[in-house]
Coordinates of N, CA and C in Angstrom, one line a residue:
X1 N 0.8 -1.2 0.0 CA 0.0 0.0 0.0 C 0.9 1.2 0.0
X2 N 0.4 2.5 -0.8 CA 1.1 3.2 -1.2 C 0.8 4.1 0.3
X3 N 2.1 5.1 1.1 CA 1.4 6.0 1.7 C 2.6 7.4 1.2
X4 N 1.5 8.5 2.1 CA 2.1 9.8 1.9 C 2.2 10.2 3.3
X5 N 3.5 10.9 3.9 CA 3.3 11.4 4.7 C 3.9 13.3 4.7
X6 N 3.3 14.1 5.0 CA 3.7 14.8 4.8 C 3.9 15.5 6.6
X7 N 5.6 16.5 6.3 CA 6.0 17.3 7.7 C 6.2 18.7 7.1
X8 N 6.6 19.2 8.2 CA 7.5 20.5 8.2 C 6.4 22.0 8.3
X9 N 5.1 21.5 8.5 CA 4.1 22.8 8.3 C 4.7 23.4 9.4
X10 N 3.1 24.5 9.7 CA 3.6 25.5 10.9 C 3.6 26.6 10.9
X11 N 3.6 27.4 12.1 CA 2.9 28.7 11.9 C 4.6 30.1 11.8
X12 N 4.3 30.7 10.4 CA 5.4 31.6 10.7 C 4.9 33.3 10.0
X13 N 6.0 34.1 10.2 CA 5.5 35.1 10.3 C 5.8 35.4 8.9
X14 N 4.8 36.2 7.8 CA 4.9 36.8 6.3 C 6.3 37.3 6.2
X15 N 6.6 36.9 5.2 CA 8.0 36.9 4.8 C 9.4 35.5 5.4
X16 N 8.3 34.9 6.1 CA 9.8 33.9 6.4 C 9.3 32.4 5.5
X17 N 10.1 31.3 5.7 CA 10.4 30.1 4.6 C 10.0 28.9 6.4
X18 N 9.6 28.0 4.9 CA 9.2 26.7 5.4 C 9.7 25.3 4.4
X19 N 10.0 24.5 5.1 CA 10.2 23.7 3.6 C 9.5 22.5 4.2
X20 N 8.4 22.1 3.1 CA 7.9 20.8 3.4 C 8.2 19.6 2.7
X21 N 7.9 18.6 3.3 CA 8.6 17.0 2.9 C 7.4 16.3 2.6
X22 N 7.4 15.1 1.8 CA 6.9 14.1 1.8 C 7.4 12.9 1.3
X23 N 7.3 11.8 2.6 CA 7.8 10.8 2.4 C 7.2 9.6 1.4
X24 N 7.3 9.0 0.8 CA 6.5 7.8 0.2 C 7.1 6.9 0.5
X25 N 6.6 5.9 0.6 CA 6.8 4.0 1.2 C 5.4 3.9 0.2
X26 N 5.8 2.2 -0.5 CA 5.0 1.7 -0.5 C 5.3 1.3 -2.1
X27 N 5.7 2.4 -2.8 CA 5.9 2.7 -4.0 C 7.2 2.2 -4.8
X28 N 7.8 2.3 -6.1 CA 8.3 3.1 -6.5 C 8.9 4.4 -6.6
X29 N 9.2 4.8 -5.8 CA 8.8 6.2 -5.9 C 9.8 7.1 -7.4
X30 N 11.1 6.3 -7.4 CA 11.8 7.3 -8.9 C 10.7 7.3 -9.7
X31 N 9.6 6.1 -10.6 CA 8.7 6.1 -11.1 C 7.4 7.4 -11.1
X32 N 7.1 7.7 -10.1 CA 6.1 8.4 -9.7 C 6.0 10.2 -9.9
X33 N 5.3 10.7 -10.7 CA 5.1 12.0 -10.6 C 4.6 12.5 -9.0
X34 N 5.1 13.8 -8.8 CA 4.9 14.4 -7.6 C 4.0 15.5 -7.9
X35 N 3.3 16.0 -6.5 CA 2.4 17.2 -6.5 C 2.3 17.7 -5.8
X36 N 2.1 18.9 -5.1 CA 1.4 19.8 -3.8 C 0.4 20.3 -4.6
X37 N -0.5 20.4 -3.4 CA -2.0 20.9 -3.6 C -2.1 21.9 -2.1
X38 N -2.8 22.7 -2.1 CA -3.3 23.2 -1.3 C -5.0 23.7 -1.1
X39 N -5.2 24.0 0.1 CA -6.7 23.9 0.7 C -6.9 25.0 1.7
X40 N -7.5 26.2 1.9 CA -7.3 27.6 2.5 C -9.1 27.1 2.9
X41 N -8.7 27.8 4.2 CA -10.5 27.9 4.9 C -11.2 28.2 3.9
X42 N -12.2 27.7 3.3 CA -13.8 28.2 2.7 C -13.1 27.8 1.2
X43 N -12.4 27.3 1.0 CA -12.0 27.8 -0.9 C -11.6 26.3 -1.3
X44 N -11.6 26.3 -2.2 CA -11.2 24.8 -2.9 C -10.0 24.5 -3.0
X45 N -9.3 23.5 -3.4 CA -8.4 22.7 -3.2 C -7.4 23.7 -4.8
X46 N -6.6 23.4 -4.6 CA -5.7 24.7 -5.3 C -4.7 23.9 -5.5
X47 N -4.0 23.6 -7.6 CA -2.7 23.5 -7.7 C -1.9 24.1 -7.3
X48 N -0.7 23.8 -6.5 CA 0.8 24.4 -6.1 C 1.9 23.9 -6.7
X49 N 2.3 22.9 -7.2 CA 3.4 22.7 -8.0 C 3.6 21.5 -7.8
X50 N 4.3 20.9 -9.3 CA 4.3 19.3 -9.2 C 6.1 19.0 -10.5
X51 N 5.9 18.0 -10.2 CA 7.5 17.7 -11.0 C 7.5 15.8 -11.5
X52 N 8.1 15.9 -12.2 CA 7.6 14.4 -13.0 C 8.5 13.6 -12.1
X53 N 8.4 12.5 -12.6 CA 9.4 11.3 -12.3 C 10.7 11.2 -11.6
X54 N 11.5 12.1 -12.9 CA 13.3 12.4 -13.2 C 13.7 13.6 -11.9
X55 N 12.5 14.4 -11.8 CA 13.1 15.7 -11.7 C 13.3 17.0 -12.6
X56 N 12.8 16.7 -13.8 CA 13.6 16.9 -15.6 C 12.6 18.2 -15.9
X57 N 11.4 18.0 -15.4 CA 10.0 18.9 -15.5 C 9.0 19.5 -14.1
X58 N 8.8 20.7 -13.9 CA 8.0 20.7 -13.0 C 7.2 22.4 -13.6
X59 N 6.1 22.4 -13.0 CA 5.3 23.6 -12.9 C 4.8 24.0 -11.5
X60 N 4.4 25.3 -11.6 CA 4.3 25.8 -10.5 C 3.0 26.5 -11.1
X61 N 2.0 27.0 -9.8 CA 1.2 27.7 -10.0 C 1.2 29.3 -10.0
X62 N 1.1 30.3 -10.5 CA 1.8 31.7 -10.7 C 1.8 32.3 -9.7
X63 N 0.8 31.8 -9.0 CA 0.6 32.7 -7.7 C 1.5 32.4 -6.5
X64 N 2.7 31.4 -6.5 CA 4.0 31.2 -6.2 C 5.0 30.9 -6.6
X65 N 5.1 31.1 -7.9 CA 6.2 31.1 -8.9 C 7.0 32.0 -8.6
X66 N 8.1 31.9 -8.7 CA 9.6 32.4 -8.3 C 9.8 32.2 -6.5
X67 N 8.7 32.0 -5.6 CA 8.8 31.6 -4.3 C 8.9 30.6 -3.9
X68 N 8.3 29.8 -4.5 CA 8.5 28.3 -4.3 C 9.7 27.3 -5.0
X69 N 9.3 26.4 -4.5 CA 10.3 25.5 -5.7 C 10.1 23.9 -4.7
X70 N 9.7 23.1 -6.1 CA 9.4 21.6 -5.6 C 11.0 21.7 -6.2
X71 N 11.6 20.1 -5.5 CA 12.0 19.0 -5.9 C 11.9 17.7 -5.1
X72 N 12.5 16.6 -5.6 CA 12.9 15.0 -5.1 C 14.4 14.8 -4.9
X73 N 14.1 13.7 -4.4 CA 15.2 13.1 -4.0 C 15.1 11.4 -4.0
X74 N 15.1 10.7 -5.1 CA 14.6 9.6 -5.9 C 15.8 8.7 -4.5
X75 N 16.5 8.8 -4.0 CA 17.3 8.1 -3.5 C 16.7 8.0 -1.6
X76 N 16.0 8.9 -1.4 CA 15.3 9.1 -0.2 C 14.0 8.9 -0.2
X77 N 13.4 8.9 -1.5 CA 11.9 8.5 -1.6 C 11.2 9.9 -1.0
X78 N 12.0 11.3 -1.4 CA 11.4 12.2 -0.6 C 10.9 13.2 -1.6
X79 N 9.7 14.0 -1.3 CA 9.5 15.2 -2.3 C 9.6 16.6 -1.5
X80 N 9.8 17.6 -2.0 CA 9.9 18.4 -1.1 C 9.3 19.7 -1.6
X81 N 9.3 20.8 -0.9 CA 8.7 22.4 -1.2 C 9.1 22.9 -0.6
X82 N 10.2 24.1 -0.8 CA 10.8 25.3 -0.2 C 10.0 26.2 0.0
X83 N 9.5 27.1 0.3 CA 8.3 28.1 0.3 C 8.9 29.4 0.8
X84 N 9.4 30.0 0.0 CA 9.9 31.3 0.7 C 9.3 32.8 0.7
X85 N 9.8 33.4 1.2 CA 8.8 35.2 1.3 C 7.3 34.4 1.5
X86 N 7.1 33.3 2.5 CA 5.3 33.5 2.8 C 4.9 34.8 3.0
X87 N 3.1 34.3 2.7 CA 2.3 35.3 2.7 C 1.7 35.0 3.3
X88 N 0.4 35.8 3.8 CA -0.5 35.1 4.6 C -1.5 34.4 3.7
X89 N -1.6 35.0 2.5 CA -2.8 34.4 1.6 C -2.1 32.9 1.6
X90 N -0.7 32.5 1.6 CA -0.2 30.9 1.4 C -0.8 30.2 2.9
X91 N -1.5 30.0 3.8 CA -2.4 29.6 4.7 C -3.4 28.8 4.3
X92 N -2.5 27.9 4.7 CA -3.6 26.3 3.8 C -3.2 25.1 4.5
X93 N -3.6 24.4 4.2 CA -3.7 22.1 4.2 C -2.9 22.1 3.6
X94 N -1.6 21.6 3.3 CA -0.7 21.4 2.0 C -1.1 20.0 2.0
X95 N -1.4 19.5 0.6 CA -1.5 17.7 0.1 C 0.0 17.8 -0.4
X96 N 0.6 16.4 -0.4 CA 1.2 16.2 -1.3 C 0.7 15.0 -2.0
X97 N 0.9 14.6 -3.5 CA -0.1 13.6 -3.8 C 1.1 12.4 -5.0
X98 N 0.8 11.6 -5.2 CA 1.5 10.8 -6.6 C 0.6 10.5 -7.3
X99 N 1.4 10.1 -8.7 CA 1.2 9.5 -9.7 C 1.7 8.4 -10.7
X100 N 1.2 7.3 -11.0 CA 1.7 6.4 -11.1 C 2.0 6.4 -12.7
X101 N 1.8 7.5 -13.0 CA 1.9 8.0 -14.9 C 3.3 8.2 -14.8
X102 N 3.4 9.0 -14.0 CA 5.4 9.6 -14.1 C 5.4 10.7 -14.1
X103 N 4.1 11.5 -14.4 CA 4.2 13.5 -15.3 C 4.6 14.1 -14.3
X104 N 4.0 15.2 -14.5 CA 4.0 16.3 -14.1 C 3.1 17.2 -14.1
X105 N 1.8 16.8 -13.7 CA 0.5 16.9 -13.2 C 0.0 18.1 -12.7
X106 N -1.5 18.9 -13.8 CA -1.9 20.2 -13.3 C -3.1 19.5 -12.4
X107 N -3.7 18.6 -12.8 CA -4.9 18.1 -12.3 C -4.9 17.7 -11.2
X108 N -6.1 17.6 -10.1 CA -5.3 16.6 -9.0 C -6.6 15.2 -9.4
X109 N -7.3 15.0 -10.7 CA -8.0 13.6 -10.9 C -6.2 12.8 -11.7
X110 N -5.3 13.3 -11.5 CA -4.3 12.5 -12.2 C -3.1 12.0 -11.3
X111 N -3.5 12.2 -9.7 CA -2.7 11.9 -8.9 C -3.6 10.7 -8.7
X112 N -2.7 9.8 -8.2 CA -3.5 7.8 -7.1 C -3.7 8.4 -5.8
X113 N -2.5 8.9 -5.4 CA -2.1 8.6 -4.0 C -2.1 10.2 -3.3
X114 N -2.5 10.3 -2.1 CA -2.7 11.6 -1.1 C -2.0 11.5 0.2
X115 N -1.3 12.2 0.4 CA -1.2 12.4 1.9 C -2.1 13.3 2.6
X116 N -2.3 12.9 4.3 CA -3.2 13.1 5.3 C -3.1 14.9 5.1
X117 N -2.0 15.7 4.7 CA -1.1 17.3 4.5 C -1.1 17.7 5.8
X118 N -0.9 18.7 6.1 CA 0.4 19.5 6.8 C 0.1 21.3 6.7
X119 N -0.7 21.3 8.2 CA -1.5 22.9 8.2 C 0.2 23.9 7.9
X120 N -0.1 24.9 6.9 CA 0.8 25.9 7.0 C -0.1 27.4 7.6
X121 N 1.1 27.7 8.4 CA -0.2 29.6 8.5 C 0.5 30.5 8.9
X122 N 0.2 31.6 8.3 CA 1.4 32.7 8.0 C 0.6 33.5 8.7
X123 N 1.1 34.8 9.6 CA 0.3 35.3 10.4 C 1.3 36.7 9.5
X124 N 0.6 38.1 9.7 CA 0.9 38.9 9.0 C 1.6 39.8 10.2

């Protein structure tokens, strides 16, 4: 059974960095496309950035583009998100999710697998 765990949330003040992890067991994981999703009180579940298989491709959502930055680490089975200059609008559930395609995923109907996520909250 595939799982996700995700760490590192937490409450910090706008303008400082967090870097979140997710572990996978269960999997393949070099195989597997990666994702973060996010989830803010009252609003829907929101792309944040995802990266294929290799490491070779990723996207980001614009609304943290140049602040963020996914990558892996195929040898740790780890995915990760740097998140820097928070905001308070970044105040969410972070998912992190797989995919057993390999991509690099805008959708979250194209991820299998979900982690329980990981409250982030930026206080201004």
């Amino acid at each position: 059974q595939v799982q996700l765990v995700e760490s590192g949330g937490g409450l910090v003040q706008a303008g400082d960095s967090l870097r979140l992890s997710c572990a996978v067991s269960g999997s393949t994981f070099s195989r597997v496309g990666m994702g973060w999703f996010r989830r803010a009180p009252g609003k829907e579940r929101e792309f944040v950035a995802s990266i294929n298989w290799s490491g070779g491709s990723s996207y980001y959502a614009d609304s943290v583009k140049g602040r963020f930055t996914i990558s892996r680490d195929n040898a740790k089975n780890t995915a990760s998100l740097q998140m820097n200059s928070l905001k308070p609008e970044d105040t969410a559930v972070y998912y992190c999710a797989a995919a057993r395609l390999g991509g690099s995923y805008y959708w979250p109907t194209s991820y299998d697998y979900w982690g329980q996520g990981t409250q982030v909250t930026v206080s201004s």
